[in-house]
């Protein structure tokens, strides 16, 4: 049994296709297939059910693959520890970021990071909070950028900034005439929210007790994970949505005219980096934190008098 064979079964589990898994591992399909079969023969068990389309791990295979992920993850830590001690800034880092942060934060620091650390290879995936937590524990990603705190014992949280939330109000709505708002003025039947699984949805609901009480009586349940979709609906003349402030940074004058800030204390969300307790890519994570803070507005670097919304 080799580390390479373990990497192959992890890839096959991730992509559920021999050709795609082989491509991701930079080997031919026959090579990957042969090595997976050799590992199964060595262990005396079937790891994958090849009769399923797409291919699936067997019940025992699920446990074997989970252990393989841990072994490969720990194996890679040895190389990372050596690099860290030598002060070498190189290698791969896989970042998971939630969709309500990614499009508005990543472009701001990405180019500078790539130019400053040319030997670091970035892989960035947009994932939900639950997916980030799961993939962190499985060693599939190195860190996540999401709304914190998440209260996970196995995960370390590194707070980055505190981002105010703002209302985006249709010109046809009665609240458009107001210069600032309180959450108590908002009616759930007129608010467009992200679908289940997005922490921004939960934060808005938790902040406004009226939303929590009447969430079941909403007239139209439009399931979307896109903040951009919600913005467009409001622009076309219907209702309100709640946006993170970084989402309005590229707004034109007309769009800015539809933004309403909340009265003090402003509702806000804490944004942080999350890693596993025993993470080893400390230098790269520190560099990532530094580049993010370099582009975040100064006012967001301190919580001040804002109300930090709970996720759950």
PDB file of C-alpha atoms in Angstrom:
ATOM      1  CA  UNK A   1       0.000   0.000   0.000  1.00  0.00           C
ATOM      2  CA  UNK A   2       1.448   3.354  -1.055  1.00  0.00           C
ATOM      3  CA  UNK A   3       0.593   7.008  -0.551  1.00  0.00           C
ATOM      4  CA  UNK A   4       0.066   7.265  -4.317  1.00  0.00           C
ATOM      5  CA  UNK A   5      -2.538   4.503  -4.233  1.00  0.00           C
ATOM      6  CA  UNK A   6      -4.335   6.296  -1.407  1.00  0.00           C
ATOM      7  CA  UNK A   7      -4.296   9.511  -3.434  1.00  0.00           C
ATOM      8  CA  UNK A   8      -5.839   7.632  -6.370  1.00  0.00           C
ATOM      9  CA  UNK A   9      -8.782   6.276  -4.359  1.00  0.00           C
ATOM     10  CA  UNK A  10      -9.346   9.738  -2.879  1.00  0.00           C
ATOM     11  CA  UNK A  11      -9.452  11.221  -6.392  1.00  0.00           C
ATOM     12  CA  UNK A  12     -11.796   8.498  -7.597  1.00  0.00           C
ATOM     13  CA  UNK A  13     -14.086   9.111  -4.653  1.00  0.00           C
ATOM     14  CA  UNK A  14     -14.045  12.861  -5.316  1.00  0.00           C
ATOM     15  CA  UNK A  15     -14.796  12.678  -9.047  1.00  0.00           C
ATOM     16  CA  UNK A  16     -16.635   9.316  -9.286  1.00  0.00           C
ATOM     17  CA  UNK A  17     -15.176   8.761 -12.750  1.00  0.00           C
ATOM     18  CA  UNK A  18     -11.976   6.910 -13.694  1.00  0.00           C
ATOM     19  CA  UNK A  19     -11.076   9.164 -16.617  1.00  0.00           C
ATOM     20  CA  UNK A  20     -11.626  12.395 -14.691  1.00  0.00           C
ATOM     21  CA  UNK A  21      -9.814  11.107 -11.578  1.00  0.00           C
ATOM     22  CA  UNK A  22      -6.864   9.999 -13.726  1.00  0.00           C
ATOM     23  CA  UNK A  23      -6.753  13.402 -15.409  1.00  0.00           C
ATOM     24  CA  UNK A  24      -6.705  15.174 -12.035  1.00  0.00           C
ATOM     25  CA  UNK A  25      -3.880  12.878 -10.876  1.00  0.00           C
ATOM     26  CA  UNK A  26      -1.913  13.450 -14.132  1.00  0.00           C
ATOM     27  CA  UNK A  27      -1.811   9.737 -15.016  1.00  0.00           C
ATOM     28  CA  UNK A  28      -3.484   7.575 -17.629  1.00  0.00           C
ATOM     29  CA  UNK A  29      -6.792   5.913 -16.855  1.00  0.00           C
ATOM     30  CA  UNK A  30      -5.323   2.376 -17.092  1.00  0.00           C
ATOM     31  CA  UNK A  31      -2.593   3.349 -14.604  1.00  0.00           C
ATOM     32  CA  UNK A  32      -5.038   4.680 -12.062  1.00  0.00           C
ATOM     33  CA  UNK A  33      -7.403   1.742 -12.533  1.00  0.00           C
ATOM     34  CA  UNK A  34      -4.569  -0.765 -12.114  1.00  0.00           C
ATOM     35  CA  UNK A  35      -3.287   0.885  -8.915  1.00  0.00           C
ATOM     36  CA  UNK A  36      -6.774   1.014  -7.386  1.00  0.00           C
ATOM     37  CA  UNK A  37      -7.212  -2.676  -8.187  1.00  0.00           C
ATOM     38  CA  UNK A  38      -3.794  -3.454  -6.648  1.00  0.00           C
ATOM     39  CA  UNK A  39      -4.783  -1.692  -3.440  1.00  0.00           C
ATOM     40  CA  UNK A  40      -8.069  -3.598  -3.301  1.00  0.00           C
ATOM     41  CA  UNK A  41      -6.194  -6.860  -3.838  1.00  0.00           C
ATOM     42  CA  UNK A  42      -3.693  -5.958  -1.121  1.00  0.00           C
ATOM     43  CA  UNK A  43      -6.447  -5.141   1.365  1.00  0.00           C
ATOM     44  CA  UNK A  44      -8.605  -8.065   0.297  1.00  0.00           C
ATOM     45  CA  UNK A  45     -11.722  -5.882   0.016  1.00  0.00           C
ATOM     46  CA  UNK A  46     -13.646  -4.035  -2.663  1.00  0.00           C
ATOM     47  CA  UNK A  47     -13.356  -0.276  -2.188  1.00  0.00           C
ATOM     48  CA  UNK A  48     -15.547   0.732  -5.121  1.00  0.00           C
ATOM     49  CA  UNK A  49     -18.710  -0.694  -6.608  1.00  0.00           C
ATOM     50  CA  UNK A  50     -17.970  -0.522 -10.325  1.00  0.00           C
ATOM     51  CA  UNK A  51     -21.498  -1.565 -11.257  1.00  0.00           C
ATOM     52  CA  UNK A  52     -22.885   1.771 -10.063  1.00  0.00           C
ATOM     53  CA  UNK A  53     -23.076   4.658 -12.505  1.00  0.00           C
ATOM     54  CA  UNK A  54     -21.411   6.886 -11.498  1.00  0.00           C
ATOM     55  CA  UNK A  55     -19.036   4.682  -9.560  1.00  0.00           C
ATOM     56  CA  UNK A  56     -19.551   4.666  -5.783  1.00  0.00           C
ATOM     57  CA  UNK A  57     -17.499   3.460  -2.811  1.00  0.00           C
ATOM     58  CA  UNK A  58     -18.770   0.411  -0.982  1.00  0.00           C
ATOM     59  CA  UNK A  59     -19.891   0.711   2.628  1.00  0.00           C
ATOM     60  CA  UNK A  60     -16.445  -0.407   3.820  1.00  0.00           C
ATOM     61  CA  UNK A  61     -14.849   1.683   1.075  1.00  0.00           C
ATOM     62  CA  UNK A  62     -16.318   4.861   2.569  1.00  0.00           C
ATOM     63  CA  UNK A  63     -14.465   4.197   5.837  1.00  0.00           C
ATOM     64  CA  UNK A  64     -11.249   3.274   4.022  1.00  0.00           C
ATOM     65  CA  UNK A  65     -11.324   6.445   1.926  1.00  0.00           C
ATOM     66  CA  UNK A  66     -11.984   8.604   4.986  1.00  0.00           C
ATOM     67  CA  UNK A  67      -8.934   7.085   6.677  1.00  0.00           C
ATOM     68  CA  UNK A  68      -6.928   7.506   3.458  1.00  0.00           C
ATOM     69  CA  UNK A  69      -7.719  11.221   3.451  1.00  0.00           C
ATOM     70  CA  UNK A  70      -6.359  11.540   6.973  1.00  0.00           C
ATOM     71  CA  UNK A  71      -3.209   9.570   6.125  1.00  0.00           C
ATOM     72  CA  UNK A  72      -2.476  11.617   2.990  1.00  0.00           C
ATOM     73  CA  UNK A  73      -3.211  14.845   4.849  1.00  0.00           C
ATOM     74  CA  UNK A  74      -0.803  13.929   7.655  1.00  0.00           C
ATOM     75  CA  UNK A  75       1.817  12.807   5.124  1.00  0.00           C
ATOM     76  CA  UNK A  76       1.704  16.196   3.391  1.00  0.00           C
ATOM     77  CA  UNK A  77       2.162  17.932   6.719  1.00  0.00           C
ATOM     78  CA  UNK A  78       5.753  16.664   6.933  1.00  0.00           C
ATOM     79  CA  UNK A  79       6.710  18.559   3.776  1.00  0.00           C
ATOM     80  CA  UNK A  80       4.802  21.631   4.914  1.00  0.00           C
ATOM     81  CA  UNK A  81       6.512  21.610   8.324  1.00  0.00           C
ATOM     82  CA  UNK A  82       9.914  21.565   6.651  1.00  0.00           C
ATOM     83  CA  UNK A  83       8.974  24.422   4.313  1.00  0.00           C
ATOM     84  CA  UNK A  84       7.630  26.457   7.197  1.00  0.00           C
ATOM     85  CA  UNK A  85      10.768  25.986   9.292  1.00  0.00           C
ATOM     86  CA  UNK A  86      12.949  26.971   6.339  1.00  0.00           C
ATOM     87  CA  UNK A  87      10.816  30.050   5.699  1.00  0.00           C
ATOM     88  CA  UNK A  88       9.928  28.853   2.199  1.00  0.00           C
ATOM     89  CA  UNK A  89       6.757  30.402   0.767  1.00  0.00           C
ATOM     90  CA  UNK A  90       5.719  27.836  -1.830  1.00  0.00           C
ATOM     91  CA  UNK A  91       3.298  25.029  -2.443  1.00  0.00           C
ATOM     92  CA  UNK A  92      -0.431  24.634  -2.962  1.00  0.00           C
ATOM     93  CA  UNK A  93      -3.233  26.107  -0.899  1.00  0.00           C
ATOM     94  CA  UNK A  94      -6.878  25.244  -1.464  1.00  0.00           C
ATOM     95  CA  UNK A  95      -9.283  27.863  -0.138  1.00  0.00           C
ATOM     96  CA  UNK A  96     -13.023  27.452   0.320  1.00  0.00           C
ATOM     97  CA  UNK A  97     -15.038  30.679   0.382  1.00  0.00           C
ATOM     98  CA  UNK A  98     -18.770  31.257   0.781  1.00  0.00           C
ATOM     99  CA  UNK A  99     -20.623  32.828  -2.189  1.00  0.00           C
ATOM    100  CA  UNK A 100     -21.613  35.985  -0.301  1.00  0.00           C
ATOM    101  CA  UNK A 101     -17.931  36.786   0.283  1.00  0.00           C
ATOM    102  CA  UNK A 102     -16.035  35.323  -2.683  1.00  0.00           C
ATOM    103  CA  UNK A 103     -17.110  37.602  -5.562  1.00  0.00           C
ATOM    104  CA  UNK A 104     -16.611  40.769  -3.527  1.00  0.00           C
ATOM    105  CA  UNK A 105     -13.398  40.001  -1.615  1.00  0.00           C
ATOM    106  CA  UNK A 106     -11.297  37.593  -3.699  1.00  0.00           C
ATOM    107  CA  UNK A 107     -10.800  39.865  -6.765  1.00  0.00           C
ATOM    108  CA  UNK A 108      -9.507  42.667  -4.550  1.00  0.00           C
ATOM    109  CA  UNK A 109      -6.437  40.819  -3.244  1.00  0.00           C
ATOM    110  CA  UNK A 110      -5.972  37.964  -5.724  1.00  0.00           C
ATOM    111  CA  UNK A 111      -3.637  39.625  -8.243  1.00  0.00           C
ATOM    112  CA  UNK A 112      -1.441  41.164  -5.542  1.00  0.00           C
ATOM    113  CA  UNK A 113      -1.152  37.802  -3.786  1.00  0.00           C
ATOM    114  CA  UNK A 114      -0.209  35.955  -6.985  1.00  0.00           C
ATOM    115  CA  UNK A 115       2.413  38.562  -7.896  1.00  0.00           C
ATOM    116  CA  UNK A 116       3.855  38.738  -4.389  1.00  0.00           C
ATOM    117  CA  UNK A 117       4.030  34.944  -3.905  1.00  0.00           C
ATOM    118  CA  UNK A 118       4.670  33.464  -7.361  1.00  0.00           C
ATOM    119  CA  UNK A 119       5.568  30.023  -5.992  1.00  0.00           C
ATOM    120  CA  UNK A 120       2.247  29.596  -4.189  1.00  0.00           C
ATOM    121  CA  UNK A 121      -0.453  27.878  -6.244  1.00  0.00           C
ATOM    122  CA  UNK A 122      -3.977  28.953  -5.285  1.00  0.00           C
ATOM    123  CA  UNK A 123      -7.104  26.874  -5.746  1.00  0.00           C
ATOM    124  CA  UNK A 124     -10.309  28.669  -4.748  1.00  0.00           C
ATOM    125  CA  UNK A 125     -13.741  27.031  -4.512  1.00  0.00           C
ATOM    126  CA  UNK A 126     -17.066  28.655  -3.672  1.00  0.00           C
ATOM    127  CA  UNK A 127     -18.724  26.456  -1.046  1.00  0.00           C
ATOM    128  CA  UNK A 128     -21.418  26.752   1.591  1.00  0.00           C
ATOM    129  CA  UNK A 129     -20.419  27.004   5.245  1.00  0.00           C
ATOM    130  CA  UNK A 130     -21.357  23.351   5.827  1.00  0.00           C
ATOM    131  CA  UNK A 131     -19.247  22.234   2.863  1.00  0.00           C
ATOM    132  CA  UNK A 132     -16.249  24.236   4.079  1.00  0.00           C
ATOM    133  CA  UNK A 133     -16.453  22.659   7.531  1.00  0.00           C
ATOM    134  CA  UNK A 134     -16.810  19.161   6.101  1.00  0.00           C
ATOM    135  CA  UNK A 135     -13.986  19.545   3.577  1.00  0.00           C
ATOM    136  CA  UNK A 136     -11.685  21.075   6.185  1.00  0.00           C
ATOM    137  CA  UNK A 137     -12.185  18.052   8.431  1.00  0.00           C
ATOM    138  CA  UNK A 138     -11.537  15.693   5.500  1.00  0.00           C
ATOM    139  CA  UNK A 139      -8.385  17.566   4.476  1.00  0.00           C
ATOM    140  CA  UNK A 140      -9.862  18.458   1.083  1.00  0.00           C
ATOM    141  CA  UNK A 141      -9.218  22.180   1.588  1.00  0.00           C
ATOM    142  CA  UNK A 142      -6.579  24.005   3.633  1.00  0.00           C
ATOM    143  CA  UNK A 143      -8.681  26.896   4.898  1.00  0.00           C
ATOM    144  CA  UNK A 144     -12.004  28.622   4.540  1.00  0.00           C
ATOM    145  CA  UNK A 145     -13.147  32.226   4.412  1.00  0.00           C
ATOM    146  CA  UNK A 146     -16.635  32.586   5.835  1.00  0.00           C
ATOM    147  CA  UNK A 147     -18.872  34.246   8.394  1.00  0.00           C
ATOM    148  CA  UNK A 148     -17.788  33.384  11.923  1.00  0.00           C
ATOM    149  CA  UNK A 149     -18.064  32.295  14.677  1.00  0.00           C
ATOM    150  CA  UNK A 150     -19.060  28.746  13.738  1.00  0.00           C
ATOM    151  CA  UNK A 151     -18.415  27.131  17.151  1.00  0.00           C
ATOM    152  CA  UNK A 152     -16.708  23.982  15.816  1.00  0.00           C
ATOM    153  CA  UNK A 153     -14.352  22.397  18.409  1.00  0.00           C
ATOM    154  CA  UNK A 154     -12.026  20.933  15.765  1.00  0.00           C
ATOM    155  CA  UNK A 155     -11.611  24.224  13.913  1.00  0.00           C
ATOM    156  CA  UNK A 156      -9.571  27.338  14.697  1.00  0.00           C
ATOM    157  CA  UNK A 157     -11.076  30.702  13.745  1.00  0.00           C
ATOM    158  CA  UNK A 158      -8.988  33.728  12.776  1.00  0.00           C
ATOM    159  CA  UNK A 159     -11.209  36.861  12.699  1.00  0.00           C
ATOM    160  CA  UNK A 160     -10.467  39.226   9.811  1.00  0.00           C
ATOM    161  CA  UNK A 161     -13.050  42.014   9.713  1.00  0.00           C
ATOM    162  CA  UNK A 162     -16.577  43.052  10.673  1.00  0.00           C
ATOM    163  CA  UNK A 163     -18.720  43.881   7.651  1.00  0.00           C
ATOM    164  CA  UNK A 164     -21.901  45.974   7.982  1.00  0.00           C
ATOM    165  CA  UNK A 165     -25.059  44.800   6.262  1.00  0.00           C
ATOM    166  CA  UNK A 166     -27.129  47.250   4.253  1.00  0.00           C
ATOM    167  CA  UNK A 167     -30.640  47.246   2.826  1.00  0.00           C
ATOM    168  CA  UNK A 168     -31.159  47.427  -0.920  1.00  0.00           C
ATOM    169  CA  UNK A 169     -34.586  48.989  -1.414  1.00  0.00           C
ATOM    170  CA  UNK A 170     -36.773  49.169  -4.515  1.00  0.00           C
ATOM    171  CA  UNK A 171     -37.730  52.684  -5.587  1.00  0.00           C
ATOM    172  CA  UNK A 172     -41.376  51.613  -5.419  1.00  0.00           C
ATOM    173  CA  UNK A 173     -41.111  50.588  -1.769  1.00  0.00           C
ATOM    174  CA  UNK A 174     -42.320  52.895   1.020  1.00  0.00           C
ATOM    175  CA  UNK A 175     -38.979  52.575   2.858  1.00  0.00           C
ATOM    176  CA  UNK A 176     -37.176  54.086  -0.135  1.00  0.00           C
ATOM    177  CA  UNK A 177     -38.159  57.526   1.184  1.00  0.00           C
ATOM    178  CA  UNK A 178     -36.217  56.977   4.417  1.00  0.00           C
ATOM    179  CA  UNK A 179     -32.550  57.932   4.701  1.00  0.00           C
ATOM    180  CA  UNK A 180     -31.753  55.125   7.184  1.00  0.00           C
ATOM    181  CA  UNK A 181     -33.580  52.094   8.542  1.00  0.00           C
ATOM    182  CA  UNK A 182     -34.030  49.899  11.574  1.00  0.00           C
ATOM    183  CA  UNK A 183     -34.544  46.167  11.150  1.00  0.00           C
ATOM    184  CA  UNK A 184     -37.891  46.452  12.919  1.00  0.00           C
ATOM    185  CA  UNK A 185     -39.281  48.395   9.950  1.00  0.00           C
ATOM    186  CA  UNK A 186     -38.787  45.501   7.550  1.00  0.00           C
ATOM    187  CA  UNK A 187     -41.628  43.131   6.607  1.00  0.00           C
ATOM    188  CA  UNK A 188     -40.659  39.521   5.803  1.00  0.00           C
ATOM    189  CA  UNK A 189     -43.146  39.411   2.915  1.00  0.00           C
ATOM    190  CA  UNK A 190     -41.110  42.067   1.124  1.00  0.00           C
ATOM    191  CA  UNK A 191     -37.618  40.682   1.764  1.00  0.00           C
ATOM    192  CA  UNK A 192     -35.746  38.538  -0.729  1.00  0.00           C
ATOM    193  CA  UNK A 193     -33.505  36.047   1.086  1.00  0.00           C
ATOM    194  CA  UNK A 194     -30.931  33.500  -0.005  1.00  0.00           C
ATOM    195  CA  UNK A 195     -32.011  29.878   0.211  1.00  0.00           C
ATOM    196  CA  UNK A 196     -31.390  27.483   3.086  1.00  0.00           C
ATOM    197  CA  UNK A 197     -27.740  26.704   3.755  1.00  0.00           C
ATOM    198  CA  UNK A 198     -26.463  30.264   3.359  1.00  0.00           C
ATOM    199  CA  UNK A 199     -25.350  31.853   6.614  1.00  0.00           C
ATOM    200  CA  UNK A 200     -26.342  35.366   5.480  1.00  0.00           C
ATOM    201  CA  UNK A 201     -29.964  34.205   5.378  1.00  0.00           C
ATOM    202  CA  UNK A 202     -29.736  32.893   8.935  1.00  0.00           C
ATOM    203  CA  UNK A 203     -28.044  36.043  10.183  1.00  0.00           C
ATOM    204  CA  UNK A 204     -30.786  38.293   8.811  1.00  0.00           C
ATOM    205  CA  UNK A 205     -33.530  36.093  10.248  1.00  0.00           C
ATOM    206  CA  UNK A 206     -31.848  35.876  13.655  1.00  0.00           C
ATOM    207  CA  UNK A 207     -31.426  39.636  13.876  1.00  0.00           C
ATOM    208  CA  UNK A 208     -35.038  40.462  13.149  1.00  0.00           C
ATOM    209  CA  UNK A 209     -37.443  38.674  15.488  1.00  0.00           C
ATOM    210  CA  UNK A 210     -40.384  39.532  13.235  1.00  0.00           C
ATOM    211  CA  UNK A 211     -38.748  37.675  10.369  1.00  0.00           C
ATOM    212  CA  UNK A 212     -38.298  34.612  12.545  1.00  0.00           C
ATOM    213  CA  UNK A 213     -41.914  34.693  13.671  1.00  0.00           C
ATOM    214  CA  UNK A 214     -43.473  35.060  10.230  1.00  0.00           C
ATOM    215  CA  UNK A 215     -41.003  33.184   8.027  1.00  0.00           C
ATOM    216  CA  UNK A 216     -43.638  30.565   7.142  1.00  0.00           C
ATOM    217  CA  UNK A 217     -46.099  33.028   5.612  1.00  0.00           C
ATOM    218  CA  UNK A 218     -43.923  34.351   2.810  1.00  0.00           C
ATOM    219  CA  UNK A 219     -45.925  34.487  -0.418  1.00  0.00           C
ATOM    220  CA  UNK A 220     -43.185  33.468  -2.836  1.00  0.00           C
ATOM    221  CA  UNK A 221     -40.365  31.088  -1.988  1.00  0.00           C
ATOM    222  CA  UNK A 222     -37.702  31.764  -4.617  1.00  0.00           C
ATOM    223  CA  UNK A 223     -34.718  29.540  -3.864  1.00  0.00           C
ATOM    224  CA  UNK A 224     -31.465  31.168  -4.949  1.00  0.00           C
ATOM    225  CA  UNK A 225     -27.895  31.185  -3.716  1.00  0.00           C
ATOM    226  CA  UNK A 226     -26.992  34.300  -5.679  1.00  0.00           C
ATOM    227  CA  UNK A 227     -26.848  37.761  -4.151  1.00  0.00           C
ATOM    228  CA  UNK A 228     -26.718  39.129  -7.697  1.00  0.00           C
ATOM    229  CA  UNK A 229     -30.126  37.590  -8.462  1.00  0.00           C
ATOM    230  CA  UNK A 230     -31.656  39.261  -5.405  1.00  0.00           C
ATOM    231  CA  UNK A 231     -30.157  42.608  -6.385  1.00  0.00           C
ATOM    232  CA  UNK A 232     -31.648  42.362  -9.869  1.00  0.00           C
ATOM    233  CA  UNK A 233     -35.132  41.583  -8.530  1.00  0.00           C
ATOM    234  CA  UNK A 234     -35.022  44.689  -6.343  1.00  0.00           C
ATOM    235  CA  UNK A 235     -33.746  46.822  -9.223  1.00  0.00           C
ATOM    236  CA  UNK A 236     -36.686  45.701 -11.324  1.00  0.00           C
ATOM    237  CA  UNK A 237     -38.990  47.214  -8.750  1.00  0.00           C
ATOM    238  CA  UNK A 238     -39.851  44.617  -6.129  1.00  0.00           C
ATOM    239  CA  UNK A 239     -39.182  44.539  -2.412  1.00  0.00           C
ATOM    240  CA  UNK A 240     -35.980  44.634  -0.377  1.00  0.00           C
ATOM    241  CA  UNK A 241     -32.900  42.508   0.100  1.00  0.00           C
ATOM    242  CA  UNK A 242     -30.044  42.635   2.603  1.00  0.00           C
ATOM    243  CA  UNK A 243     -26.487  42.898   1.260  1.00  0.00           C
ATOM    244  CA  UNK A 244     -22.995  42.760   2.763  1.00  0.00           C
ATOM    245  CA  UNK A 245     -21.367  46.158   2.313  1.00  0.00           C
ATOM    246  CA  UNK A 246     -18.526  44.888   0.119  1.00  0.00           C
ATOM    247  CA  UNK A 247     -21.183  43.819  -2.403  1.00  0.00           C
ATOM    248  CA  UNK A 248     -21.989  47.467  -3.164  1.00  0.00           C
ATOM    249  CA  UNK A 249     -18.433  48.684  -3.765  1.00  0.00           C
ATOM    250  CA  UNK A 250     -18.833  48.703  -7.576  1.00  0.00           C
ATOM    251  CA  UNK A 251     -22.354  50.166  -7.603  1.00  0.00           C
ATOM    252  CA  UNK A 252     -23.095  53.048  -9.921  1.00  0.00           C
ATOM    253  CA  UNK A 253     -24.776  56.233  -8.682  1.00  0.00           C
ATOM    254  CA  UNK A 254     -28.259  54.903  -9.437  1.00  0.00           C
ATOM    255  CA  UNK A 255     -27.645  51.716  -7.449  1.00  0.00           C
ATOM    256  CA  UNK A 256     -26.066  53.583  -4.536  1.00  0.00           C
ATOM    257  CA  UNK A 257     -29.253  55.645  -4.401  1.00  0.00           C
ATOM    258  CA  UNK A 258     -31.161  52.447  -3.536  1.00  0.00           C
ATOM    259  CA  UNK A 259     -28.859  51.540  -0.616  1.00  0.00           C
ATOM    260  CA  UNK A 260     -30.012  52.287   2.909  1.00  0.00           C
ATOM    261  CA  UNK A 261     -27.730  51.931   5.925  1.00  0.00           C
ATOM    262  CA  UNK A 262     -29.107  50.803   9.270  1.00  0.00           C
ATOM    263  CA  UNK A 263     -29.217  52.978  12.340  1.00  0.00           C
ATOM    264  CA  UNK A 264     -26.682  52.432  15.129  1.00  0.00           C
ATOM    265  CA  UNK A 265     -25.943  49.804  16.216  1.00  0.00           C
ATOM    266  CA  UNK A 266     -25.510  48.535  12.651  1.00  0.00           C
ATOM    267  CA  UNK A 267     -26.079  44.840  12.003  1.00  0.00           C
ATOM    268  CA  UNK A 268     -22.836  43.284  10.778  1.00  0.00           C
ATOM    269  CA  UNK A 269     -21.174  39.945  10.229  1.00  0.00           C
ATOM    270  CA  UNK A 270     -17.783  38.783  11.402  1.00  0.00           C
ATOM    271  CA  UNK A 271     -15.678  37.373   8.560  1.00  0.00           C
ATOM    272  CA  UNK A 272     -12.753  35.123   9.326  1.00  0.00           C
ATOM    273  CA  UNK A 273     -10.358  32.450   8.122  1.00  0.00           C
ATOM    274  CA  UNK A 274     -10.957  28.952   9.470  1.00  0.00           C
ATOM    275  CA  UNK A 275      -8.382  26.164   9.633  1.00  0.00           C
ATOM    276  CA  UNK A 276      -8.050  22.859  11.434  1.00  0.00           C
ATOM    277  CA  UNK A 277      -6.540  22.938  14.923  1.00  0.00           C
ATOM    278  CA  UNK A 278      -3.244  21.382  13.791  1.00  0.00           C
ATOM    279  CA  UNK A 279      -2.800  23.211  10.471  1.00  0.00           C
ATOM    280  CA  UNK A 280       0.769  23.587   9.216  1.00  0.00           C
ATOM    281  CA  UNK A 281       0.648  26.064   6.309  1.00  0.00           C
ATOM    282  CA  UNK A 282       1.001  28.893   8.797  1.00  0.00           C
ATOM    283  CA  UNK A 283       3.194  31.177   6.698  1.00  0.00           C
ATOM    284  CA  UNK A 284       0.852  31.027   3.695  1.00  0.00           C
ATOM    285  CA  UNK A 285      -2.240  31.525   5.881  1.00  0.00           C
ATOM    286  CA  UNK A 286      -0.572  34.517   7.555  1.00  0.00           C
ATOM    287  CA  UNK A 287       0.258  35.955   4.124  1.00  0.00           C
ATOM    288  CA  UNK A 288      -3.340  35.417   3.014  1.00  0.00           C
ATOM    289  CA  UNK A 289      -4.601  37.251   6.100  1.00  0.00           C
ATOM    290  CA  UNK A 290      -2.194  40.132   5.498  1.00  0.00           C
ATOM    291  CA  UNK A 291      -3.256  40.563   1.857  1.00  0.00           C
ATOM    292  CA  UNK A 292      -6.945  40.489   2.767  1.00  0.00           C
ATOM    293  CA  UNK A 293      -6.556  43.102   5.490  1.00  0.00           C
ATOM    294  CA  UNK A 294      -4.648  45.322   3.073  1.00  0.00           C
ATOM    295  CA  UNK A 295      -7.752  45.714   0.898  1.00  0.00           C
ATOM    296  CA  UNK A 296     -10.486  45.783   3.547  1.00  0.00           C
ATOM    297  CA  UNK A 297     -11.765  49.278   4.488  1.00  0.00           C
ATOM    298  CA  UNK A 298     -10.249  50.503   7.747  1.00  0.00           C
ATOM    299  CA  UNK A 299     -13.635  50.896   9.414  1.00  0.00           C
ATOM    300  CA  UNK A 300     -14.271  47.150   9.045  1.00  0.00           C
ATOM    301  CA  UNK A 301     -11.155  46.151  10.972  1.00  0.00           C
ATOM    302  CA  UNK A 302     -12.814  46.928  14.290  1.00  0.00           C
ATOM    303  CA  UNK A 303     -16.210  45.788  15.523  1.00  0.00           C
ATOM    304  CA  UNK A 304     -16.957  49.143  17.138  1.00  0.00           C
ATOM    305  CA  UNK A 305     -20.592  49.613  18.145  1.00  0.00           C
ATOM    306  CA  UNK A 306     -21.985  47.201  15.565  1.00  0.00           C
ATOM    307  CA  UNK A 307     -24.212  44.240  16.391  1.00  0.00           C
ATOM    308  CA  UNK A 308     -22.528  41.039  15.229  1.00  0.00           C
ATOM    309  CA  UNK A 309     -25.197  38.694  13.910  1.00  0.00           C
ATOM    310  CA  UNK A 310     -25.282  35.034  14.878  1.00  0.00           C
ATOM    311  CA  UNK A 311     -25.193  32.466  12.094  1.00  0.00           C
ATOM    312  CA  UNK A 312     -27.420  29.827  13.677  1.00  0.00           C
TER     313      UNK A 312
END
